[in-house]
Every structure is written in structure tokens, then in C-alpha cells.
Coordinates of N, CA, C and O in Angstrom, one line a residue:
M1 N 173.6 255.3 156.0 CA 172.5 255.5 155.9 C 172.1 253.8 155.6 O 171.0 253.1 155.9
R2 N 173.1 253.4 155.0 CA 173.1 251.8 154.6 C 173.2 251.0 155.8 O 172.4 249.9 156.4
F3 N 173.7 251.4 156.8 CA 173.7 250.9 158.3 C 172.7 250.4 158.9 O 172.4 249.7 159.3
A4 N 171.9 251.6 158.9 CA 170.7 251.7 159.3 C 169.9 250.9 158.7 O 169.0 250.2 159.6
L5 N 169.8 250.9 157.5 CA 168.8 250.2 157.1 C 169.2 248.6 157.4 O 168.0 247.8 157.5
T6 N 170.4 247.9 157.6 CA 171.1 247.0 157.6 C 170.5 246.4 159.2 O 169.6 245.2 159.2
V7 N 170.5 247.4 160.0 CA 170.3 246.8 161.4 C 168.4 246.9 161.4 O 168.0 245.9 162.2
L8 N 167.8 247.8 160.4 CA 166.4 247.6 160.8 C 165.6 246.5 160.2 O 165.1 245.5 160.3
L9 N 166.7 246.0 159.2 CA 165.8 244.7 158.5 C 166.4 243.4 159.1 O 165.9 242.4 159.1
L10 N 167.6 243.5 160.0 CA 167.8 242.6 160.6 C 166.9 242.7 161.9 O 166.4 241.3 162.2
C11 N 166.5 243.4 162.6 CA 165.6 243.6 163.8 C 164.2 243.1 163.0 O 163.6 242.2 163.5
A12 N 163.9 243.2 162.2 CA 162.6 243.0 161.4 C 162.6 241.3 161.1 O 161.6 240.6 161.3
G13 N 163.5 241.2 160.6 CA 163.6 239.7 160.3 C 163.9 238.7 161.6 O 163.2 237.7 161.6
L14 N 164.6 239.3 162.7 CA 164.4 238.5 163.9 C 162.7 238.7 164.5 O 162.4 237.5 165.0
L15 N 162.3 239.8 164.4 CA 161.0 239.6 164.8 C 159.9 239.0 164.0 O 159.3 238.1 164.6
A16 N 159.9 239.1 162.7 CA 159.0 238.3 161.8 C 159.5 236.7 161.6 O 158.2 236.2 161.2
G17 N 160.6 236.3 161.8 CA 161.0 235.0 161.9 C 161.8 235.0 160.4 O 161.2 235.5 159.0
C18 N 162.7 234.3 160.5 CA 163.6 233.9 159.0 C 163.4 232.4 158.5 O 163.5 231.4 159.3
G19 N 163.0 232.5 157.1 CA 162.9 231.2 156.8 C 162.4 230.0 157.6 O 161.1 230.5 157.5
G20 N 162.6 228.9 158.1 CA 161.9 228.2 158.9 C 161.7 228.4 160.7 O 161.2 227.7 160.9
M21 N 161.8 229.4 160.9 CA 162.1 229.8 162.4 C 160.6 230.2 162.4 O 159.9 231.0 161.8
P22 N 160.2 230.2 164.0 CA 159.0 230.1 164.4 C 158.5 231.5 164.4 O 159.8 232.5 164.7
K23 N 157.9 232.3 164.1 CA 157.2 233.6 164.8 C 157.6 233.9 166.3 O 157.1 232.8 167.1
P24 N 158.1 234.9 166.8 CA 158.2 234.8 168.6 C 156.8 234.9 168.8 O 156.0 235.2 168.7
Q25 N 156.6 234.7 170.4 CA 155.4 234.7 171.0 C 155.6 235.6 172.2 O 155.6 235.8 173.1
I26 N 155.1 236.7 171.5 CA 155.7 238.2 172.3 C 154.0 238.6 172.9 O 153.2 239.0 172.5
D27 N 154.1 238.6 174.2 CA 152.9 239.2 174.7 C 152.9 240.7 175.2 O 153.7 240.7 176.5
S28 N 153.0 241.4 174.8 CA 153.1 242.7 174.9 C 152.2 243.2 176.1 O 150.7 242.5 176.1
R29 N 152.2 244.3 176.6 CA 151.2 244.7 177.6 C 150.1 245.8 176.7 O 150.4 246.2 175.7
K30 N 148.8 245.1 177.2 CA 147.7 246.1 176.2 C 147.6 247.5 176.9 O 147.4 247.2 178.0
P31 N 147.3 248.2 176.1 CA 146.9 249.8 176.3 C 145.5 249.7 176.7 O 144.7 248.8 176.2
V32 N 145.3 250.5 177.1 CA 143.9 251.0 177.6 C 143.1 251.6 176.6 O 143.9 252.3 175.4
A33 N 142.1 252.1 176.3 CA 141.4 252.4 175.2 C 141.7 253.6 174.9 O 142.1 254.3 175.8
D34 N 141.9 254.2 173.4 CA 142.3 255.6 173.0 C 143.8 255.7 173.7 O 144.2 256.9 173.6
Q35 N 144.6 254.6 173.6 CA 146.3 254.9 173.8 C 146.9 253.8 173.3 O 146.6 252.7 172.8
T36 N 148.4 254.2 172.9 CA 148.6 253.6 172.5 C 150.4 253.7 173.1 O 150.6 254.6 173.3
L37 N 150.7 252.4 173.5 CA 152.0 252.4 174.2 C 153.3 252.6 173.4 O 153.4 252.1 172.4
A38 N 154.5 253.2 173.8 CA 155.6 253.4 172.9 C 156.8 253.5 173.7 O 157.0 253.9 175.2
R39 N 157.5 252.7 173.1 CA 158.7 252.4 173.7 C 159.8 252.7 172.7 O 159.3 252.7 171.8
V40 N 161.1 253.2 173.0 CA 162.4 253.5 172.1 C 163.4 252.8 172.4 O 164.2 252.9 173.2
A41 N 164.1 252.9 170.8 CA 165.5 251.9 170.8 C 165.9 252.5 170.1 O 165.6 252.9 168.7
I42 N 167.3 253.2 170.2 CA 168.2 254.5 169.7 C 169.4 253.7 168.9 O 170.4 252.9 169.5
V43 N 169.8 254.0 167.6 CA 170.6 253.1 167.2 C 171.2 254.2 166.6 O 171.1 255.3 165.9
A44 N 173.2 254.3 166.7 CA 173.9 255.2 166.5 C 174.7 254.9 165.2 O 175.1 253.7 164.8
T45 N 174.8 255.6 164.3 CA 175.2 255.2 162.9 C 176.9 255.8 162.8 O 177.5 254.7 162.4
N46 N 177.2 256.4 163.9 CA 178.6 256.8 164.1 C 178.8 257.0 165.4 O 179.6 258.1 165.6
Y47 N 178.6 255.8 166.3 CA 179.2 256.2 168.0 C 180.4 256.2 167.7 O 181.2 255.5 167.2
D48 N 181.0 256.9 169.0 CA 181.8 256.9 169.9 C 181.6 257.4 171.1 O 180.6 257.5 171.6
E49 N 182.5 257.6 172.0 CA 182.5 257.2 173.8 C 182.0 258.8 173.8 O 181.1 259.3 175.0
A50 N 181.7 259.8 172.5 CA 181.3 261.0 172.7 C 179.8 261.1 173.6 O 179.1 261.7 173.8
W51 N 179.1 260.1 172.8 CA 177.5 259.6 173.0 C 177.5 259.8 174.3 O 176.5 260.0 174.9
D52 N 178.2 258.7 174.8 CA 178.1 258.5 176.3 C 178.5 260.0 177.2 O 177.7 260.7 178.2
K53 N 179.5 260.8 177.5 CA 179.9 261.8 177.9 C 178.8 262.7 177.9 O 178.6 263.7 178.3
E54 N 178.3 262.9 176.5 CA 177.5 264.3 176.3 C 175.9 263.9 176.4 O 174.8 264.7 176.2
N55 N 175.7 262.6 177.2 CA 174.3 262.5 177.6 C 173.4 262.4 176.6 O 172.1 263.4 176.9
V56 N 173.4 262.0 175.6 CA 172.2 262.1 174.5 C 171.0 261.5 174.8 O 171.1 260.3 175.2
R57 N 169.9 261.9 174.5 CA 168.8 261.5 174.8 C 167.6 261.8 173.6 O 167.9 262.7 172.8
L58 N 167.0 261.1 173.4 CA 165.9 261.4 172.3 C 164.1 261.5 173.1 O 164.1 260.9 174.0
R59 N 163.7 263.0 173.0 CA 162.7 263.4 173.7 C 161.8 263.8 172.7 O 161.8 263.8 171.6
I60 N 160.3 262.9 173.3 CA 159.3 263.0 172.5 C 158.1 263.5 173.2 O 157.9 262.9 174.3
H61 N 157.3 264.5 172.6 CA 156.3 265.1 173.2 C 155.1 264.5 172.2 O 155.1 264.7 171.0
Q62 N 153.7 265.1 172.8 CA 152.9 264.7 172.1 C 152.0 266.1 172.0 O 152.1 266.9 173.6
V63 N 151.6 266.9 171.1 CA 151.3 268.1 170.9 C 149.9 268.2 170.2 O 149.6 267.6 169.7
W64 N 148.7 268.9 171.2 CA 147.6 269.2 170.7 C 147.5 270.7 170.2 O 147.9 271.8 170.9
L65 N 146.4 270.9 168.9 CA 146.4 272.3 168.8 C 145.1 272.4 168.7 O 144.1 271.6 169.0
N66 N 144.7 273.7 168.9 CA 143.1 274.4 168.9 C 142.5 274.1 167.4 O 143.2 274.1 166.6
D67 N 141.2 274.7 167.5 CA 140.8 275.2 165.8 C 141.5 276.2 164.9 O 141.4 275.9 163.9
A68 N 142.3 276.6 165.9 CA 143.0 277.7 165.2 C 144.5 277.7 164.6 O 144.8 278.3 164.1
G69 N 144.5 276.0 165.1 CA 146.0 275.2 164.7 C 146.9 276.0 165.5 O 148.3 275.8 165.3
V70 N 146.7 276.4 166.8 CA 147.7 277.1 168.0 C 147.8 276.1 168.8 O 147.1 275.3 169.3
P71 N 149.1 275.6 169.2 CA 149.4 274.4 170.3 C 148.6 274.8 171.5 O 149.3 275.9 172.0
T72 N 147.9 274.0 172.1 CA 147.2 274.4 173.3 C 147.9 273.7 174.2 O 147.8 273.7 175.9
N73 N 148.5 272.5 174.0 CA 148.6 271.6 175.3 C 150.2 270.5 174.4 O 150.0 270.0 173.5
K74 N 151.1 270.3 175.5 CA 152.1 269.6 174.7 C 152.5 268.8 176.4 O 152.6 268.8 177.6
E75 N 152.9 267.3 176.0 CA 152.8 266.2 177.1 C 153.9 265.8 176.7 O 154.0 264.7 175.3
Q76 N 154.7 265.5 177.3 CA 156.0 264.1 177.3 C 155.6 262.9 177.2 O 154.9 262.4 178.1
V77 N 155.9 262.5 176.0 CA 155.9 260.8 175.8 C 156.5 260.0 176.7 O 156.8 259.3 177.2
I78 N 158.1 260.4 176.4 CA 159.2 259.9 176.7 C 160.6 260.6 176.5 O 160.6 261.3 175.6
D79 N 161.4 260.2 177.4 CA 162.7 261.0 177.6 C 164.0 259.5 177.5 O 164.1 259.4 178.7
Q80 N 164.1 259.2 176.4 CA 165.0 257.7 176.5 C 166.6 258.4 176.3 O 166.9 258.8 175.3
P81 N 167.4 258.0 177.5 CA 168.9 258.0 177.2 C 169.4 257.5 175.9 O 168.9 255.9 176.2
Y82 N 170.7 257.7 175.1 CA 171.3 256.4 174.4 C 172.1 255.7 175.4 O 171.7 254.2 174.7
N83 N 172.6 255.8 176.2 CA 173.3 255.0 177.0 C 172.7 254.3 177.8 O 172.6 253.6 178.9
G84 N 171.1 254.4 178.2 CA 169.9 253.7 178.9 C 169.5 252.3 178.3 O 170.2 251.8 177.4
K85 N 169.1 251.6 178.9 CA 168.6 250.3 178.4 C 167.4 250.8 177.8 O 166.7 251.5 177.6
Q86 N 167.7 250.1 176.6 CA 166.8 250.5 175.4 C 165.7 249.7 175.2 O 165.3 248.8 175.2
G87 N 164.6 250.7 174.9 CA 163.2 249.7 175.1 C 162.8 249.7 176.3 O 161.4 249.2 176.0
S88 N 163.5 249.7 177.5 CA 162.6 249.9 178.8 C 161.8 250.4 179.4 O 160.7 249.9 179.9
N89 N 162.1 251.5 178.7 CA 160.9 252.7 179.0 C 159.9 252.9 178.5 O 159.7 252.7 177.2
R90 N 158.3 252.9 179.2 CA 157.2 253.1 178.1 C 156.6 254.0 178.3 O 156.6 254.7 179.4
G91 N 156.4 254.9 177.2 CA 155.2 256.1 177.3 C 154.1 255.9 177.0 O 153.7 254.8 176.3
T92 N 152.8 256.6 176.8 CA 151.8 256.5 176.9 C 151.6 257.9 175.4 O 151.4 259.0 175.6
I93 N 150.8 257.4 174.0 CA 150.9 258.6 173.4 C 149.2 258.1 173.1 O 148.2 257.2 173.1
K94 N 148.6 259.3 173.7 CA 146.8 259.1 173.9 C 146.2 259.3 172.0 O 146.7 260.3 171.6
M95 N 145.2 258.8 171.9 CA 144.8 258.9 170.9 C 143.6 259.8 170.8 O 142.4 259.0 170.5
K96 N 143.8 260.8 171.3 CA 142.3 261.7 171.2 C 143.0 263.0 170.7 O 144.1 263.4 171.0
E97 N 142.1 263.7 170.3 CA 142.0 265.1 169.8 C 141.6 266.0 170.9 O 141.7 265.5 172.0
S98 N 141.9 267.2 170.8 CA 142.0 267.9 172.0 C 141.0 268.3 172.3 O 140.8 268.6 173.9
D99 N 139.7 267.9 171.8 CA 138.5 268.2 172.7 C 137.8 266.7 173.0 O 136.9 266.9 173.8
G100 N 138.7 265.8 173.0 CA 138.6 264.5 173.6 C 137.6 263.5 172.9 O 138.0 262.5 173.1
D101 N 137.7 263.6 171.5 CA 137.2 262.7 170.4 C 138.2 261.7 170.0 O 139.7 262.4 170.0
S102 N 138.2 260.4 169.8 CA 139.3 259.8 169.6 C 139.7 259.9 168.1 O 138.6 260.5 167.1
T103 N 140.7 259.6 167.8 CA 141.5 259.5 166.5 C 142.6 258.9 166.3 O 142.9 258.1 167.2
S104 N 142.8 258.7 165.0 CA 144.1 258.1 164.8 C 145.3 258.6 164.4 O 146.4 258.1 164.4
W105 N 144.9 260.1 164.5 CA 146.0 261.0 164.2 C 146.8 261.5 165.6 O 146.1 261.8 165.8
V106 N 148.0 261.5 165.0 CA 148.8 261.9 166.7 C 149.7 263.1 165.7 O 150.1 263.2 164.8
R107 N 150.2 263.8 166.7 CA 151.1 264.9 166.5 C 152.3 264.8 167.3 O 152.2 265.1 168.5
L108 N 153.4 264.5 167.1 CA 154.5 263.8 167.9 C 155.7 265.5 167.5 O 155.9 265.3 166.5
T109 N 156.4 265.7 168.7 CA 157.6 266.4 168.6 C 158.9 265.4 168.9 O 158.6 264.8 170.0
F110 N 159.5 265.5 167.9 CA 161.0 264.4 168.0 C 162.0 265.6 168.5 O 162.3 266.4 167.9
E111 N 162.9 265.1 169.5 CA 164.0 266.0 169.8 C 165.1 265.6 170.1 O 164.7 264.1 171.0
I112 N 166.2 265.6 170.2 CA 167.4 265.2 170.2 C 168.1 266.1 171.2 O 168.4 267.2 171.1
V113 N 168.2 265.7 172.5 CA 168.5 266.3 173.6 C 170.0 265.9 174.2 O 170.4 264.6 174.1
S114 N 171.0 266.8 174.3 CA 172.5 266.5 174.6 C 173.0 267.4 176.0 O 172.6 268.4 175.9
G115 N 173.6 267.0 176.8 CA 174.7 268.0 178.1 C 174.1 266.7 179.2 O 173.4 266.2 179.2
E116 N 175.0 267.9 180.1 CA 175.0 267.0 181.5 C 173.9 267.2 182.1 O 173.9 266.2 182.9
N117 N 173.5 268.1 182.5 CA 172.2 268.1 183.2 C 171.2 269.2 182.4 O 171.7 269.9 181.6
A118 N 170.0 269.6 183.0 CA 169.1 270.7 182.4 C 169.9 271.9 182.2 O 169.1 272.4 181.5
Q119 N 170.4 272.4 182.9 CA 171.4 273.8 183.1 C 171.9 274.0 181.6 O 172.0 275.3 181.0
N120 N 172.7 272.8 181.1 CA 173.6 273.1 180.3 C 172.8 272.4 179.0 O 173.7 272.0 177.9
E121 N 171.9 271.8 178.6 CA 171.4 270.9 177.8 C 171.2 271.6 176.6 O 170.9 273.0 176.3
N122 N 171.3 271.1 175.4 CA 171.3 271.3 173.9 C 170.6 270.7 173.0 O 170.2 269.5 173.1
I123 N 169.5 271.1 172.5 CA 168.8 270.6 171.4 C 169.2 270.6 170.5 O 169.1 272.0 169.6
S124 N 169.7 269.7 169.5 CA 170.7 269.8 168.0 C 169.7 269.3 167.3 O 170.3 269.8 166.0
A125 N 168.8 268.5 167.5 CA 167.5 268.5 166.2 C 166.2 268.4 166.9 O 166.2 268.0 168.2
G126 N 165.3 268.9 166.2 CA 163.9 268.4 166.6 C 162.6 268.8 165.3 O 163.5 269.5 164.5
T127 N 161.9 268.3 165.5 CA 161.1 268.0 164.3 C 159.5 267.8 164.8 O 159.4 267.1 165.5
T128 N 158.4 268.3 164.2 CA 157.4 268.1 164.6 C 156.6 267.2 163.4 O 156.6 267.9 162.6
V129 N 155.8 266.1 163.4 CA 155.5 265.3 162.4 C 154.1 265.0 162.9 O 153.8 264.7 164.1
E130 N 152.9 265.3 162.0 CA 151.6 264.5 162.1 C 151.4 263.4 161.8 O 151.8 263.4 160.3
W131 N 151.3 262.6 162.6 CA 151.5 260.8 161.9 C 149.8 259.9 162.1 O 149.3 260.2 163.4
K132 N 149.4 259.5 161.3 CA 148.6 258.6 161.2 C 148.6 257.2 161.6 O 149.6 256.4 160.6
L133 N 148.4 256.7 162.8 CA 148.9 255.6 163.2 C 148.3 254.5 162.3 O 147.0 254.8 162.3
P134 N 148.9 253.3 161.6 CA 148.0 252.3 160.9 C 147.3 251.3 162.0 O 147.9 251.6 163.3
S135 N 146.2 250.5 161.7 CA 145.7 249.8 162.9 C 146.6 249.3 163.4 O 146.5 248.9 164.7
G136 N 147.6 248.6 162.7 CA 148.5 247.6 163.4 C 149.3 248.3 164.4 O 149.7 247.5 164.9
L137 N 149.5 249.3 164.2 CA 150.1 250.4 165.4 C 149.3 251.0 166.5 O 149.7 251.0 167.8
A138 N 148.1 251.5 166.2 CA 147.3 252.1 167.0 C 146.8 251.3 168.0 O 146.7 250.1 167.7
Q139 N 146.8 251.8 169.4 CA 146.4 251.4 170.2 C 146.8 249.9 170.6 O 146.5 248.6 170.9
K140 N 148.3 249.8 170.4 CA 149.3 248.6 170.9 C 150.5 249.0 171.7 O 150.2 250.1 172.3
D141 N 151.3 248.2 171.8 CA 152.7 248.4 172.7 C 153.3 248.4 171.4 O 153.9 247.0 170.7
M142 N 153.7 249.8 170.8 CA 154.8 249.7 170.0 C 156.2 250.3 170.3 O 156.4 250.6 171.3
L143 N 156.9 249.6 169.5 CA 158.8 250.0 169.4 C 159.1 251.3 168.6 O 158.7 251.0 167.3
L144 N 159.5 252.2 169.1 CA 159.7 253.4 168.0 C 161.6 253.0 167.8 O 162.1 253.1 169.1
V145 N 162.3 252.7 166.7 CA 163.4 252.5 166.5 C 163.7 253.8 165.7 O 163.5 254.6 164.6
A146 N 164.7 254.4 166.4 CA 165.1 255.9 166.3 C 166.8 255.6 165.6 O 167.9 255.2 166.3
V147 N 167.0 256.0 164.4 CA 168.6 256.0 164.0 C 169.1 257.5 163.9 O 168.4 258.3 163.3
L148 N 170.2 257.9 164.3 CA 170.8 258.9 165.2 C 172.1 258.9 164.7 O 172.8 258.0 164.6
S149 N 172.7 260.4 164.6 CA 174.0 260.6 164.0 C 174.7 261.6 164.4 O 173.7 262.8 164.9
R150 N 175.9 261.5 164.8 CA 176.6 263.1 165.2 C 177.1 263.6 164.0 O 177.9 262.9 163.4
S151 N 176.7 264.9 163.9 CA 177.2 265.7 162.9 C 178.4 266.6 163.6 O 179.4 267.1 162.6
A152 N 178.5 266.8 164.8 CA 179.9 267.5 165.4 C 179.7 267.6 167.1 O 178.6 266.9 167.5
K153 N 180.7 268.3 167.3 CA 180.6 267.8 168.8 C 179.3 268.3 169.5 O 178.8 269.6 169.2
N154 N 178.6 267.5 170.6 CA 177.3 268.0 171.1 C 176.2 268.5 169.9 O 175.5 269.3 170.0
N155 N 176.2 267.7 168.6 CA 175.7 268.1 167.8 C 175.0 266.9 167.1 O 176.1 266.4 166.4
Y156 N 173.6 266.7 167.1 CA 173.2 265.4 166.4 C 171.9 265.5 165.7 O 171.6 266.9 165.9
K157 N 171.8 264.7 164.9 CA 170.4 264.9 163.9 C 170.1 263.4 164.1 O 170.4 262.3 164.1
I158 N 168.4 263.6 163.7 CA 167.6 262.3 163.3 C 167.9 261.8 161.9 O 167.2 262.6 161.3
D159 N 168.3 261.0 161.7 CA 168.2 260.4 160.1 C 166.8 259.4 160.1 O 166.6 260.0 158.7
V160 N 166.3 258.6 160.7 CA 165.2 258.0 160.3 C 164.3 257.6 161.9 O 165.4 257.2 162.2
V161 N 163.2 257.6 161.7 CA 162.4 256.8 162.7 C 161.2 255.9 162.2 O 160.7 256.6 161.3
Y162 N 161.7 254.5 162.3 CA 160.4 253.7 162.6 C 159.6 253.5 163.4 O 159.9 253.2 164.7
G163 N 158.2 253.0 163.3 CA 157.3 252.5 164.1 C 157.0 251.1 164.2 O 156.8 250.4 162.9
M164 N 157.5 250.3 165.2 CA 157.1 248.9 164.7 C 156.3 247.9 165.9 O 156.3 248.5 167.2
N165 N 155.7 247.0 165.4 CA 154.8 246.4 166.0 C 155.5 245.1 166.6 O 155.5 244.3 165.6
P166 N 156.1 245.0 167.9 CA 156.8 243.6 168.0 C 155.9 242.0 168.1 O 156.7 241.3 167.7
E167 N 154.9 242.0 168.1 CA 154.3 241.1 168.0 C 153.8 240.4 166.6 O 153.9 239.7 166.3
T168 N 153.7 241.5 165.3 CA 153.6 241.4 164.2 C 154.5 241.6 163.2 O 155.0 240.9 162.0
G169 N 155.6 242.4 163.9 CA 157.1 243.1 162.7 C 156.4 243.9 162.0 O 157.1 244.4 160.9
E170 N 155.0 244.4 161.7 CA 154.7 245.5 161.1 C 155.5 246.9 161.2 O 155.6 247.0 162.5
I171 N 156.0 247.4 160.1 CA 157.0 248.5 160.2 C 156.4 249.5 159.6 O 156.2 249.5 158.4
E172 N 156.5 250.7 159.6 CA 156.1 252.2 159.1 C 157.0 253.2 159.7 O 157.6 253.5 160.5
Q173 N 157.4 253.7 158.1 CA 158.5 254.7 158.6 C 157.6 255.9 159.4 O 156.8 256.7 158.6
V174 N 158.2 256.6 160.2 CA 157.5 258.1 160.8 C 158.4 259.3 160.4 O 157.7 260.2 159.9
L175 N 159.6 259.3 160.5 CA 160.4 260.1 160.4 C 161.7 259.5 159.2 O 161.9 258.5 159.4
P176 N 161.9 260.3 158.2 CA 161.2 261.4 157.8 C 159.6 261.3 157.0 O 159.8 260.0 156.4
S177 N 158.7 262.1 156.9 CA 157.6 261.8 156.6 C 157.7 262.5 155.2 O 157.9 262.8 154.7
S178 N 156.1 261.7 154.4 CA 156.3 262.0 153.2 C 155.6 263.6 153.0 O 155.7 264.2 152.1
N179 N 155.1 264.4 153.8 CA 154.5 265.6 154.1 C 155.6 266.5 154.4 O 155.3 267.5 154.6
E180 N 157.0 265.9 155.2 CA 157.7 266.9 155.3 C 158.5 267.7 153.7 O 158.3 266.9 152.8
S181 N 159.0 268.8 153.8 CA 160.0 269.3 152.4 C 161.3 269.5 153.0 O 161.7 269.5 154.3

């Protein structure tokens, strides 16, 4: 866990500027109204060659509920492979409720998937979180930094996920959230 925190602080320091260093001039892609663009970077706390062989991926879905609290729609936001180009794929989080009204609350499902192909894939970790995006991250081009670890063969866990605005360096912890038990 200390390694993950060190990596995150290093990233934040580089983006926010250290000491006398100037802040980076990042021209992010601007999303359309009621959308937040999301990219994912994955950090492994105990990497070995099995991560590549097992084709580890972090998959994020957005889920909408009806008035009775039953899921009515699920849409994939991103499917980021660990051995892929980190942060290169963009997904879209829609900042709308199931009835079409604008909102800053989103329900996201995070899953760690491994396996050589869809026929033998394994979901080794998964959780759903309801997250109120702060104004610094809502309707922006956001980077999600996911810290994952391997607990056994073909079995992975989500240690922590942070949402970061690369233009400002603003960071918020998404997982584990304060409302999880």
C-alpha cells in the first residue's frame, strides 16, 4: 500500500509541479455537456510476468437504476488492459440520470477481468460505487489511476482507485469509498 501511495504522490507532484517547476500546460479534450471523459492508468503493486500472460484488464461500466432501485441499463465505459498503453483509451461517463436529467452522481461498476479470451475470462474482483464527481472532475477529461494487486493465480484485487484532473492535479479517492462497508 505504501508503494501505491508513493506512486500516486509522485504522479501528483509531477502534474502539480514541484518546488520551482512550472505547472504543465495540458490541453485536454473538452467533453460535450453532461459528459466526463475518462482514461485509466493501472499500477501493479506486485507485478510479475503472469500479469501479461493472464491478460489482466480493468473494466468499468456505468449503471442506471429505475425509481425502485433496480438496474435498468448498463453501458461499458472502458476496458483497459494492464499491458496496453496506459491512459490511451478514452471512455465517456454520462452525467445524466436514467430519466435524462443532468446529475453529478454516477454509479460505476469496477471489475478486474483476466483470461486469454472471452470464453475463459475470470472476474476476480468487482464492486459498484455511487460517486459524486467533484466540480473539478465533472465534465472534464479525467484520469482514473487504479492500483491493483495479484493475490493468487488468475486472482486479482482492486486496492484503490483515484480520479485525477490532469490539468489541475486535483485528486479524489473513488475506491474504497467512505460508504463501503
